[in-house]
Amino acid sequence: MGIFTRSTVSRKPNESMRLIVTTFVGVVFGFLIGLSFPKLSLTKFNISSGILTTIDIKYTEYTNSVPSGSTPLQHPIDNNRSSANATSKKIWVPSNPRGAERLPPGIVKAESDLYLRRLWGKPNEDLTSTPKYLVTFTVGYNQRKNIDAAVKKFSGNFTILLFHYDGQTTEWDEFEWSKQAIHVSVRRQTKWWYAKRFLHPDIVAPYDYIFIWDEDLGVEHFNAEEYIKLVRKHGLEVSQPGLEPNKGLTWQMTKRRGDREVHKETEEKPGWCNHPHVPPCAAFVEIMAPVFSRDAWRCVWHMIQNDLVHGWGLDFALRKCVEPAHEKIGVVDAQWIVHQSVPSLGNQVLRAFPLSSHFSFHNKHLQFVFDRESHKTGRRHGKG
């Protein structure tokens, strides 16, 4: 009994010390975990998709909207917390666009394209080529020879898209290239109507540049690939080919100059420009043959109103979409075209343009007015 008693008494201090050490180590370990916890991302944990979906929906209901491509948001800042502490705490937010919150993120693709697909086979084998540029013409069948000549100036790097305002589409199959082109047919509409409805920025996103051209352009002195090289070289986000100065009425800014590759400014008549860096002396191209970079078009598309018809005045507003506009908007002189001024679309309309004393282009906070007399003398021209 004596031996048993001494053994029991001698063990108690050791067990007490072991308990104290264990407790201390646990507290230190927990403290370290607590310090590192804010740096851990919720997305790094292997949480079931059902739980994450619940989080997505609850957070969406709380914020009432989830923008496309959203990023982690900060916690609301309490009165007792500093903004510095708040920035280090993030809330996981789904990247799906609004309306698709319940779908797995990997299945959602916000952008699409105009590339043609086969009716069968593996999707990754559908595309034998992926053109980098898009050219659109708004056309009538009477202008088929002119369009045929124009299309031949664009290489296989271009997707060809025709908007038909006269309802004739299958007749274009006389041209071999037409069988690979995309045809959209709606009667008696202008190119800006088509552009707003069929050239959404998320659809044309694969293209570096988008050409939105009229049907009555002479292209004998134009090569599309060379044009793209010059646009890249001079950093133009919005551009057009120079116009033959001896053919028709045009602005000074868009007239071709024979002594340079590109120009970005000009001198107009006295009083027409209140500053050398604003239209029509700079930051200006016309609406008959504009060329937009991908980023510029994303802005311009949003600026186009649903009821915009001929597009007059839009060319004065394009500068709102690039910065600095007087450096990124210009005319390519080395690749030039002729405006033939063939009013074929005018023969298709059901009613004449109102004979008011002025034409107006309204765009919320923007307004541009051009009187009929200046239009007749050449200050405005071109088809929409």
Short mmCIF file of C-alpha atoms in Angstrom, two decimals:
data_model
loop_
_atom_site.label_atom_id
_atom_site.label_comp_id
_atom_site.label_asym_id
_atom_site.label_seq_id
_atom_site.Cartn_x
_atom_site.Cartn_y
_atom_site.Cartn_z
CA MET A 1 0.00 0.00 0.00
CA GLY A 2 2.81 2.35 0.84
CA ILE A 3 4.43 1.85 -2.54
CA PHE A 4 1.13 2.46 -4.35
CA THR A 5 0.51 5.68 -2.45
CA ARG A 6 3.93 7.13 -3.18
CA SER A 7 3.62 6.26 -6.89
CA THR A 8 0.26 8.02 -7.16
CA VAL A 9 1.49 11.15 -5.43
CA SER A 10 4.60 11.38 -7.62
CA ARG A 11 2.62 11.19 -10.87
CA LYS A 12 0.23 14.05 -10.13
CA PRO A 13 2.72 16.91 -10.65
CA ASN A 14 3.85 15.42 -13.98
CA GLU A 15 0.29 15.14 -15.28
CA SER A 16 -0.50 18.68 -14.19
CA MET A 17 2.57 20.02 -15.97
CA ARG A 18 1.68 18.06 -19.12
CA LEU A 19 -1.85 19.50 -19.07
CA ILE A 20 -0.55 23.03 -18.70
CA VAL A 21 1.91 22.64 -21.59
CA THR A 22 -0.77 21.09 -23.81
CA THR A 23 -3.18 23.93 -23.08
CA PHE A 24 -0.55 26.55 -23.81
CA VAL A 25 0.42 24.93 -27.12
CA GLY A 26 -3.27 24.73 -28.11
CA VAL A 27 -3.81 28.42 -27.36
CA VAL A 28 -0.74 29.46 -29.36
CA PHE A 29 -1.73 27.25 -32.28
CA GLY A 30 -5.27 28.62 -32.28
CA PHE A 31 -3.97 32.18 -32.14
CA LEU A 32 -1.76 31.57 -35.20
CA ILE A 33 -4.66 30.02 -37.10
CA GLY A 34 -6.81 33.02 -36.22
CA LEU A 35 -4.23 35.44 -37.58
CA SER A 36 -3.95 33.63 -40.90
CA PHE A 37 -7.71 33.04 -41.40
CA PRO A 38 -8.55 36.39 -43.10
CA LYS A 39 -5.99 35.59 -45.77
CA LEU A 40 -7.70 32.35 -46.73
CA SER A 41 -10.03 32.44 -49.75
CA LEU A 42 -13.35 30.67 -49.50
CA THR A 43 -12.92 29.43 -53.04
CA LYS A 44 -9.86 27.40 -51.97
CA PHE A 45 -11.96 25.15 -49.77
CA ASN A 46 -13.48 22.07 -51.30
CA ILE A 47 -17.11 22.95 -50.52
CA SER A 48 -19.92 21.10 -52.24
CA SER A 49 -21.59 22.85 -55.19
CA GLY A 50 -24.93 22.82 -53.37
CA ILE A 51 -23.56 24.92 -50.51
CA LEU A 52 -21.88 27.36 -52.91
CA THR A 53 -25.11 27.67 -54.91
CA THR A 54 -26.95 28.55 -51.72
CA ILE A 55 -24.34 31.19 -50.94
CA ASP A 56 -24.65 32.59 -54.48
CA ILE A 57 -28.42 32.90 -54.29
CA LYS A 58 -28.49 34.39 -50.81
CA TYR A 59 -25.84 36.94 -51.69
CA THR A 60 -27.63 37.81 -54.94
CA GLU A 61 -30.87 38.41 -53.05
CA TYR A 62 -28.97 40.65 -50.65
CA THR A 63 -27.32 42.80 -53.32
CA ASN A 64 -30.31 42.63 -55.70
CA SER A 65 -27.94 42.51 -58.69
CA VAL A 66 -24.75 40.75 -59.73
CA PRO A 67 -22.88 42.38 -62.62
CA SER A 68 -21.15 40.27 -65.26
CA GLY A 69 -17.53 39.50 -64.49
CA SER A 70 -17.91 40.73 -60.93
CA THR A 71 -15.06 40.55 -58.46
CA PRO A 72 -14.95 39.93 -54.72
CA LEU A 73 -16.67 42.76 -52.86
CA GLN A 74 -15.77 44.30 -49.54
CA HIS A 75 -17.75 43.89 -46.35
CA PRO A 76 -19.86 46.91 -45.45
CA ILE A 77 -17.76 49.20 -43.26
CA ASP A 78 -18.94 49.55 -39.67
CA ASN A 79 -18.66 52.87 -37.91
CA ASN A 80 -16.14 51.36 -35.52
CA ARG A 81 -13.93 49.86 -38.25
CA SER A 82 -11.38 51.61 -40.37
CA SER A 83 -11.52 51.41 -44.15
CA ALA A 84 -8.04 49.87 -44.12
CA ASN A 85 -9.29 46.87 -42.15
CA ALA A 86 -12.39 46.55 -44.36
CA THR A 87 -10.40 46.28 -47.58
CA SER A 88 -8.70 43.11 -46.39
CA LYS A 89 -12.00 41.27 -45.90
CA LYS A 90 -13.68 40.00 -49.06
CA ILE A 91 -17.01 38.41 -49.90
CA TRP A 92 -17.01 35.70 -52.55
CA VAL A 93 -19.22 36.77 -55.45
CA PRO A 94 -20.17 34.54 -58.42
CA SER A 95 -18.88 35.64 -61.82
CA ASN A 96 -21.99 34.54 -63.73
CA PRO A 97 -23.99 37.31 -65.43
CA ARG A 98 -27.31 38.37 -63.98
CA GLY A 99 -29.98 35.75 -64.57
CA ALA A 100 -27.50 32.86 -64.69
CA GLU A 101 -26.53 32.77 -61.02
CA ARG A 102 -27.82 29.21 -60.57
CA LEU A 103 -25.62 27.80 -63.32
CA PRO A 104 -22.15 26.38 -62.66
CA PRO A 105 -19.61 29.13 -63.48
CA GLY A 106 -17.76 26.93 -65.94
CA ILE A 107 -20.78 26.55 -68.23
CA VAL A 108 -21.36 30.27 -68.77
CA LYS A 109 -19.71 32.11 -71.67
CA ALA A 110 -20.76 35.74 -72.00
CA GLU A 111 -19.26 36.22 -75.47
CA SER A 112 -20.03 34.46 -78.74
CA ASP A 113 -18.99 34.91 -82.38
CA LEU A 114 -20.17 34.86 -85.98
CA TYR A 115 -18.12 31.85 -87.02
CA LEU A 116 -20.07 29.27 -89.01
CA ARG A 117 -20.53 25.79 -87.52
CA ARG A 118 -21.04 22.34 -89.01
CA LEU A 119 -24.21 20.37 -88.30
CA TRP A 120 -22.22 17.46 -86.87
CA GLY A 121 -18.77 16.49 -85.65
CA LYS A 122 -16.65 17.59 -82.73
CA PRO A 123 -17.10 21.28 -81.85
CA ASN A 124 -13.35 21.85 -81.58
CA GLU A 125 -13.01 20.67 -85.18
CA ASP A 126 -15.75 22.92 -86.59
CA LEU A 127 -13.60 25.92 -87.39
CA THR A 128 -10.97 25.53 -90.06
CA SER A 129 -10.15 29.25 -89.67
CA THR A 130 -11.03 32.08 -87.31
CA PRO A 131 -11.01 35.43 -89.13
CA LYS A 132 -9.63 38.32 -87.08
CA TYR A 133 -11.64 41.10 -88.71
CA LEU A 134 -15.27 41.74 -89.68
CA VAL A 135 -16.58 43.76 -92.62
CA THR A 136 -20.27 44.54 -93.07
CA PHE A 137 -22.05 46.05 -96.06
CA THR A 138 -25.67 47.17 -96.14
CA VAL A 139 -26.69 46.22 -99.66
CA GLY A 140 -29.30 45.98 -102.36
CA TYR A 141 -29.06 43.55 -105.24
CA ASN A 142 -28.68 46.39 -107.75
CA GLN A 143 -25.27 47.13 -106.24
CA ARG A 144 -24.01 43.53 -106.50
CA LYS A 145 -21.19 44.30 -108.95
CA ASN A 146 -19.86 47.06 -106.73
CA ILE A 147 -20.04 44.84 -103.65
CA ASP A 148 -18.36 41.99 -105.50
CA ALA A 149 -15.44 44.29 -106.32
CA ALA A 150 -15.28 45.51 -102.72
CA VAL A 151 -15.37 42.05 -101.13
CA LYS A 152 -12.43 40.95 -103.27
CA LYS A 153 -10.34 43.60 -101.52
CA PHE A 154 -10.74 41.76 -98.21
CA SER A 155 -8.67 38.64 -97.55
CA GLY A 156 -9.64 35.41 -95.81
CA ASN A 157 -8.87 37.11 -92.49
CA PHE A 158 -12.24 38.87 -92.80
CA THR A 159 -15.72 37.60 -92.07
CA ILE A 160 -18.11 39.01 -94.69
CA LEU A 161 -21.55 40.05 -93.40
CA LEU A 162 -24.22 41.47 -95.72
CA PHE A 163 -27.31 43.29 -94.46
CA HIS A 164 -30.00 43.17 -97.17
CA TYR A 165 -32.51 46.01 -97.23
CA ASP A 166 -34.34 44.77 -100.35
CA GLY A 167 -35.11 41.19 -99.28
CA GLN A 168 -32.98 39.58 -102.01
CA THR A 169 -30.45 37.14 -100.61
CA THR A 170 -30.27 33.86 -102.54
CA GLU A 171 -29.66 35.80 -105.75
CA TRP A 172 -26.17 36.62 -104.42
CA ASP A 173 -25.13 32.99 -104.77
CA GLU A 174 -23.90 33.84 -108.24
CA PHE A 175 -20.75 34.92 -106.39
CA GLU A 176 -18.72 32.11 -104.89
CA TRP A 177 -17.73 34.16 -101.83
CA SER A 178 -21.42 34.75 -101.03
CA LYS A 179 -21.88 31.09 -100.10
CA GLN A 180 -19.48 31.58 -97.17
CA ALA A 181 -20.78 35.02 -96.22
CA ILE A 182 -23.41 35.72 -93.56
CA HIS A 183 -26.67 37.22 -94.85
CA VAL A 184 -29.19 39.12 -92.74
CA SER A 185 -32.33 40.29 -94.53
CA VAL A 186 -34.76 42.90 -93.19
CA ARG A 187 -36.46 45.22 -95.66
CA ARG A 188 -36.02 48.99 -95.74
CA GLN A 189 -33.61 49.46 -92.85
CA THR A 190 -30.32 51.36 -92.68
CA LYS A 191 -26.99 50.02 -91.53
CA TRP A 192 -27.24 51.56 -88.05
CA TRP A 193 -30.50 49.69 -87.46
CA TYR A 194 -28.71 46.46 -88.36
CA ALA A 195 -25.59 47.36 -86.38
CA LYS A 196 -27.52 47.97 -83.17
CA ARG A 197 -29.38 44.67 -83.41
CA PHE A 198 -26.83 42.28 -84.92
CA LEU A 199 -23.39 43.63 -83.95
CA HIS A 200 -23.59 43.48 -80.17
CA PRO A 201 -20.07 43.89 -78.70
CA ASP A 202 -20.25 40.47 -77.03
CA ILE A 203 -20.97 38.87 -80.43
CA VAL A 204 -18.24 40.62 -82.41
CA ALA A 205 -15.70 40.38 -79.57
CA PRO A 206 -13.40 37.94 -81.47
CA TYR A 207 -12.69 40.59 -84.12
CA ASP A 208 -9.89 43.11 -83.70
CA TYR A 209 -11.51 45.56 -86.12
CA ILE A 210 -15.07 46.03 -87.43
CA PHE A 211 -15.74 47.71 -90.79
CA ILE A 212 -19.27 49.11 -91.14
CA TRP A 213 -19.46 50.28 -94.75
CA ASP A 214 -21.92 51.59 -97.32
CA GLU A 215 -22.49 49.80 -100.60
CA ASP A 216 -21.45 52.60 -102.98
CA LEU A 217 -17.72 52.82 -102.34
CA GLY A 218 -15.10 52.57 -105.06
CA VAL A 219 -12.17 50.50 -103.79
CA GLU A 220 -9.75 50.43 -106.71
CA HIS A 221 -7.02 51.98 -104.55
CA PHE A 222 -7.79 50.08 -101.35
CA ASN A 223 -6.27 46.96 -99.78
CA ALA A 224 -7.74 45.82 -96.47
CA GLU A 225 -4.64 44.08 -95.10
CA GLU A 226 -2.45 47.11 -95.77
CA TYR A 227 -5.09 49.31 -94.21
CA ILE A 228 -5.01 47.26 -90.98
CA LYS A 229 -1.21 47.57 -90.84
CA LEU A 230 -1.43 51.36 -91.00
CA VAL A 231 -4.20 51.53 -88.41
CA ARG A 232 -2.07 49.50 -85.99
CA LYS A 233 1.07 51.49 -86.79
CA HIS A 234 -0.59 54.83 -86.01
CA GLY A 235 -2.68 53.64 -83.06
CA LEU A 236 -6.08 54.46 -84.55
CA GLU A 237 -9.15 53.24 -82.65
CA VAL A 238 -11.63 54.87 -85.06
CA SER A 239 -10.65 55.47 -88.68
CA GLN A 240 -11.68 55.55 -92.31
CA PRO A 241 -9.91 55.48 -95.67
CA GLY A 242 -9.22 58.83 -97.27
CA LEU A 243 -11.83 60.03 -99.78
CA GLU A 244 -10.91 61.05 -103.31
CA PRO A 245 -11.05 64.87 -103.05
CA ASN A 246 -12.27 65.40 -106.62
CA LYS A 247 -15.31 63.14 -106.30
CA GLY A 248 -18.40 64.59 -104.64
CA LEU A 249 -18.69 66.82 -101.58
CA THR A 250 -16.79 65.95 -98.46
CA TRP A 251 -15.32 67.46 -95.33
CA GLN A 252 -11.76 68.74 -95.41
CA MET A 253 -10.86 66.24 -92.68
CA THR A 254 -11.77 63.17 -94.72
CA LYS A 255 -10.18 64.24 -98.01
CA ARG A 256 -7.20 62.13 -99.02
CA ARG A 257 -3.76 63.70 -98.77
CA GLY A 258 -1.14 62.42 -101.13
CA ASP A 259 1.93 63.24 -99.04
CA ARG A 260 1.42 61.02 -95.98
CA GLU A 261 0.12 57.71 -94.67
CA VAL A 262 -2.36 59.06 -92.12
CA HIS A 263 -3.61 62.45 -90.95
CA LYS A 264 -5.51 63.27 -87.74
CA GLU A 265 -6.35 66.97 -88.08
CA THR A 266 -7.11 69.61 -90.67
CA GLU A 267 -8.19 73.22 -91.15
CA GLU A 268 -11.81 73.92 -91.96
CA LYS A 269 -13.61 77.13 -92.86
CA PRO A 270 -13.45 79.91 -90.24
CA GLY A 271 -15.90 79.41 -87.42
CA TRP A 272 -16.50 75.71 -88.04
CA CYS A 273 -14.22 74.54 -85.22
CA ASN A 274 -14.13 76.17 -81.80
CA HIS A 275 -10.96 74.21 -80.99
CA PRO A 276 -8.34 72.51 -83.23
CA HIS A 277 -8.86 69.15 -81.50
CA VAL A 278 -12.64 68.86 -81.98
CA PRO A 279 -14.76 67.90 -85.03
CA PRO A 280 -14.73 68.57 -87.85
CA CYS A 281 -11.08 69.70 -87.55
CA ALA A 282 -9.94 66.60 -85.63
CA ALA A 283 -11.30 63.51 -83.85
CA PHE A 284 -13.63 63.02 -86.80
CA VAL A 285 -14.48 60.48 -89.50
CA GLU A 286 -17.64 60.17 -91.57
CA ILE A 287 -20.33 57.53 -91.26
CA MET A 288 -20.06 56.06 -94.76
CA ALA A 289 -16.95 53.90 -94.19
CA PRO A 290 -15.94 53.87 -90.50
CA VAL A 291 -13.61 51.26 -89.01
CA PHE A 292 -13.70 50.59 -85.26
CA SER A 293 -11.36 48.73 -82.96
CA ARG A 294 -12.99 46.16 -80.69
CA ASP A 295 -12.82 48.46 -77.66
CA ALA A 296 -14.06 51.53 -79.51
CA TRP A 297 -17.01 49.62 -80.95
CA ARG A 298 -18.08 48.43 -77.51
CA CYS A 299 -18.57 52.08 -76.59
CA VAL A 300 -20.05 53.24 -79.92
CA TRP A 301 -22.62 50.43 -79.92
CA HIS A 302 -24.01 51.67 -76.62
CA MET A 303 -24.18 55.21 -78.00
CA ILE A 304 -26.35 54.18 -80.97
CA GLN A 305 -30.00 54.78 -80.15
CA ASN A 306 -32.74 52.34 -81.18
CA ASP A 307 -34.44 54.91 -83.41
CA LEU A 308 -31.28 56.17 -85.13
CA VAL A 309 -31.98 56.05 -88.87
CA HIS A 310 -29.48 57.75 -91.18
CA GLY A 311 -26.77 58.27 -88.59
CA TRP A 312 -26.22 61.95 -89.30
CA GLY A 313 -24.49 63.50 -86.31
CA LEU A 314 -23.12 60.23 -84.99
CA ASP A 315 -19.74 61.02 -86.54
CA PHE A 316 -19.49 64.12 -84.36
CA ALA A 317 -20.06 62.03 -81.23
CA LEU A 318 -17.58 59.21 -81.91
CA ARG A 319 -14.87 61.12 -80.06
CA LYS A 320 -16.68 60.37 -76.80
CA CYS A 321 -15.53 56.76 -77.08
CA VAL A 322 -11.74 57.18 -77.28
CA GLU A 323 -9.20 59.17 -75.30
CA PRO A 324 -7.40 61.25 -76.43
CA ALA A 325 -9.71 61.41 -79.43
CA HIS A 326 -7.58 63.73 -81.56
CA GLU A 327 -4.77 61.15 -81.46
CA LYS A 328 -6.79 57.93 -81.85
CA ILE A 329 -9.21 59.00 -84.58
CA GLY A 330 -7.80 59.56 -88.04
CA VAL A 331 -7.97 59.16 -91.81
CA VAL A 332 -5.75 56.67 -93.66
CA ASP A 333 -4.52 58.49 -96.78
CA ALA A 334 -2.37 55.70 -98.21
CA GLN A 335 -5.45 53.47 -98.63
CA TRP A 336 -8.24 55.50 -100.16
CA ILE A 337 -11.70 55.07 -101.61
CA VAL A 338 -14.22 56.91 -103.80
CA HIS A 339 -17.70 57.76 -102.58
CA GLN A 340 -19.94 57.12 -105.59
CA SER A 341 -23.08 58.62 -103.99
CA VAL A 342 -25.54 56.08 -105.41
CA PRO A 343 -28.80 56.51 -103.42
CA SER A 344 -30.11 52.98 -103.98
CA LEU A 345 -31.54 52.62 -100.47
CA GLY A 346 -33.54 55.80 -101.05
CA ASN A 347 -35.58 53.96 -103.67
CA GLN A 348 -36.71 51.45 -101.03
CA VAL A 349 -38.15 53.77 -98.40
CA LEU A 350 -41.87 54.09 -97.88
CA ARG A 351 -41.88 57.69 -96.68
CA ALA A 352 -39.62 60.66 -97.26
CA PHE A 353 -37.43 62.20 -94.65
CA PRO A 354 -39.34 65.04 -92.88
CA LEU A 355 -38.82 68.41 -94.60
CA SER A 356 -37.99 70.24 -91.41
CA SER A 357 -35.65 73.20 -91.14
CA HIS A 358 -33.02 71.06 -89.41
CA PHE A 359 -31.93 67.51 -88.78
CA SER A 360 -31.23 66.52 -85.19
CA PHE A 361 -29.34 63.66 -83.62
CA HIS A 362 -30.24 63.21 -79.97
CA ASN A 363 -28.31 61.00 -77.61
CA LYS A 364 -29.40 61.73 -74.04
CA HIS A 365 -26.87 64.40 -73.03
CA LEU A 366 -25.59 64.92 -76.58
CA GLN A 367 -27.32 66.93 -79.27
CA PHE A 368 -26.05 67.86 -82.72
CA VAL A 369 -28.07 69.92 -85.16
CA PHE A 370 -27.33 70.43 -88.85
CA ASP A 371 -29.40 72.76 -91.01
CA ARG A 372 -30.56 71.80 -94.47
CA GLU A 373 -28.67 74.59 -96.21
CA SER A 374 -25.29 73.47 -94.86
CA HIS A 375 -26.23 69.90 -95.83
CA LYS A 376 -26.78 71.03 -99.41
CA THR A 377 -23.49 72.88 -99.56
CA GLY A 378 -21.48 69.90 -98.44
CA ARG A 379 -21.21 70.22 -94.68
CA ARG A 380 -23.18 66.99 -94.39
CA HIS A 381 -23.48 64.09 -96.72
CA GLY A 382 -23.37 60.34 -96.78
CA LYS A 383 -25.81 57.53 -96.27
CA GLY A 384 -26.70 55.89 -93.02
#
